[in-house]
PDB file of C-alpha atoms in Angstrom:
ATOM      1  CA  MET A   1      62.638  96.584  68.990  1.00  0.00           C
ATOM      2  CA  LYS A   2      65.705  98.427  70.331  1.00  0.00           C
ATOM      3  CA  LYS A   3      64.046  98.892  73.706  1.00  0.00           C
ATOM      4  CA  THR A   4      63.258  95.177  73.912  1.00  0.00           C
ATOM      5  CA  ILE A   5      66.855  94.169  73.090  1.00  0.00           C
ATOM      6  CA  LEU A   6      68.192  96.711  75.562  1.00  0.00           C
ATOM      7  CA  LEU A   7      65.851  95.399  78.268  1.00  0.00           C
ATOM      8  CA  ILE A   8      66.909  91.803  77.602  1.00  0.00           C
ATOM      9  CA  LEU A   9      70.618  92.685  77.702  1.00  0.00           C
ATOM     10  CA  LEU A  10      70.160  94.703  80.897  1.00  0.00           C
ATOM     11  CA  THR A  11      68.228  91.855  82.548  1.00  0.00           C
ATOM     12  CA  MET A  12      70.887  89.320  81.565  1.00  0.00           C
ATOM     13  CA  THR A  13      73.683  91.543  82.874  1.00  0.00           C
ATOM     14  CA  ILE A  14      71.985  92.077  86.237  1.00  0.00           C
ATOM     15  CA  TYR A  15      71.169  88.390  86.531  1.00  0.00           C
ATOM     16  CA  SER A  16      74.730  87.296  85.736  1.00  0.00           C
ATOM     17  CA  CYS A  17      76.179  89.754  88.282  1.00  0.00           C
ATOM     18  CA  LYS A  18      73.967  88.457  91.068  1.00  0.00           C
ATOM     19  CA  SER A  19      74.434  84.757  90.324  1.00  0.00           C
ATOM     20  CA  GLN A  20      77.755  84.446  92.157  1.00  0.00           C
ATOM     21  CA  GLU A  21      77.776  85.613  95.766  1.00  0.00           C
ATOM     22  CA  GLU A  22      81.348  84.687  96.664  1.00  0.00           C
ATOM     23  CA  ILE A  23      84.634  83.601  95.197  1.00  0.00           C
ATOM     24  CA  ASP A  24      86.539  80.829  96.950  1.00  0.00           C
ATOM     25  CA  PHE A  25      90.295  80.808  96.498  1.00  0.00           C
ATOM     26  CA  LYS A  26      91.826  77.509  97.511  1.00  0.00           C
ATOM     27  CA  VAL A  27      95.456  77.379  98.529  1.00  0.00           C
ATOM     28  CA  GLY A  28      97.468  74.620  97.015  1.00  0.00           C
ATOM     29  CA  TYR A  29     101.046  73.664  97.727  1.00  0.00           C
ATOM     30  CA  LEU A  30     103.126  71.935  95.121  1.00  0.00           C
ATOM     31  CA  PRO A  31     105.636  69.220  96.079  1.00  0.00           C
ATOM     32  CA  ASN A  32     109.407  69.838  95.816  1.00  0.00           C
ATOM     33  CA  ILE A  33     108.997  73.627  95.922  1.00  0.00           C
ATOM     34  CA  ASN A  34     110.360  75.807  98.734  1.00  0.00           C
ATOM     35  CA  TYR A  35     107.954  78.431 100.005  1.00  0.00           C
ATOM     36  CA  THR A  36     109.149  81.460 101.961  1.00  0.00           C
ATOM     37  CA  LEU A  37     107.095  83.265 104.584  1.00  0.00           C
ATOM     38  CA  THR A  38     108.195  86.601 106.002  1.00  0.00           C
ATOM     39  CA  GLN A  39     106.373  88.174 108.919  1.00  0.00           C
ATOM     40  CA  LYS A  40     107.149  91.556 110.477  1.00  0.00           C
ATOM     41  CA  THR A  41     105.620  92.552 113.831  1.00  0.00           C
ATOM     42  CA  ILE A  42     105.844  96.082 115.234  1.00  0.00           C
ATOM     43  CA  SER A  43     104.801  96.740 118.847  1.00  0.00           C
ATOM     44  CA  GLU A  44     104.599 100.126 120.534  1.00  0.00           C
ATOM     45  CA  ASN A  45     103.666 100.369 124.217  1.00  0.00           C
ATOM     46  CA  ASN A  46     103.051 103.493 126.310  1.00  0.00           C
ATOM     47  CA  ILE A  47     102.753 102.946 130.056  1.00  0.00           C
ATOM     48  CA  LYS A  48     101.888 105.851 132.351  1.00  0.00           C
ATOM     49  CA  TYR A  49     102.244 105.178 136.068  1.00  0.00           C
ATOM     50  CA  ILE A  50      99.675 106.776 138.378  1.00  0.00           C
ATOM     51  CA  ALA A  51     100.695 106.448 141.999  1.00  0.00           C
ATOM     52  CA  SER A  52     101.689 108.451 145.046  1.00  0.00           C
ATOM     53  CA  ASP A  53     104.626 110.846 144.788  1.00  0.00           C
ATOM     54  CA  GLU A  54     106.721 108.506 146.952  1.00  0.00           C
ATOM     55  CA  ILE A  55     106.277 105.551 144.604  1.00  0.00           C
ATOM     56  CA  LEU A  56     106.856 107.693 141.504  1.00  0.00           C
ATOM     57  CA  LYS A  57     110.060 109.036 143.086  1.00  0.00           C
ATOM     58  CA  ASN A  58     111.164 105.478 143.848  1.00  0.00           C
ATOM     59  CA  LEU A  59     110.548 104.487 140.201  1.00  0.00           C
ATOM     60  CA  LYS A  60     112.538 107.489 138.995  1.00  0.00           C
ATOM     61  CA  ASN A  61     115.422 106.612 141.321  1.00  0.00           C
ATOM     62  CA  ASN A  62     115.465 103.125 139.789  1.00  0.00           C
ATOM     63  CA  GLY A  63     115.751 104.585 136.275  1.00  0.00           C
ATOM     64  CA  ILE A  64     112.166 104.039 135.200  1.00  0.00           C
ATOM     65  CA  GLU A  65     110.698 106.963 133.276  1.00  0.00           C
ATOM     66  CA  ASN A  66     107.060 108.024 133.460  1.00  0.00           C
ATOM     67  CA  PRO A  67     105.563 107.438 130.946  1.00  0.00           C
ATOM     68  CA  THR A  68     107.558 104.415 129.791  1.00  0.00           C
ATOM     69  CA  ILE A  69     107.576 104.114 125.997  1.00  0.00           C
ATOM     70  CA  THR A  70     108.850 100.939 124.379  1.00  0.00           C
ATOM     71  CA  LYS A  71     109.055 100.055 120.695  1.00  0.00           C
ATOM     72  CA  ASP A  72     109.852  96.557 119.465  1.00  0.00           C
ATOM     73  CA  THR A  73     110.183  95.166 115.965  1.00  0.00           C
ATOM     74  CA  SER A  74     110.615  91.494 115.137  1.00  0.00           C
ATOM     75  CA  LEU A  75     111.136  89.921 111.748  1.00  0.00           C
ATOM     76  CA  LEU A  76     110.519  86.231 111.127  1.00  0.00           C
ATOM     77  CA  LYS A  77     111.770  84.559 107.966  1.00  0.00           C
TER      78      LYS A  77
END
């Protein structure tokens, strides 16, 4: 008797877990409410120049370092 009840409960549990494959969250906006969105973007760039010594010397004379590393952060509100 206990084994039968346990088997039935186990079967029901497995069946109920497999019955829903996905959950769909729908976005809804309410009128007369202000919503705020904040987005932060961070960009890091590493540029290494491979060229002849003459061109690399010309870049160095113009103040361009090799490699050139730039970091930029922007915040949108």
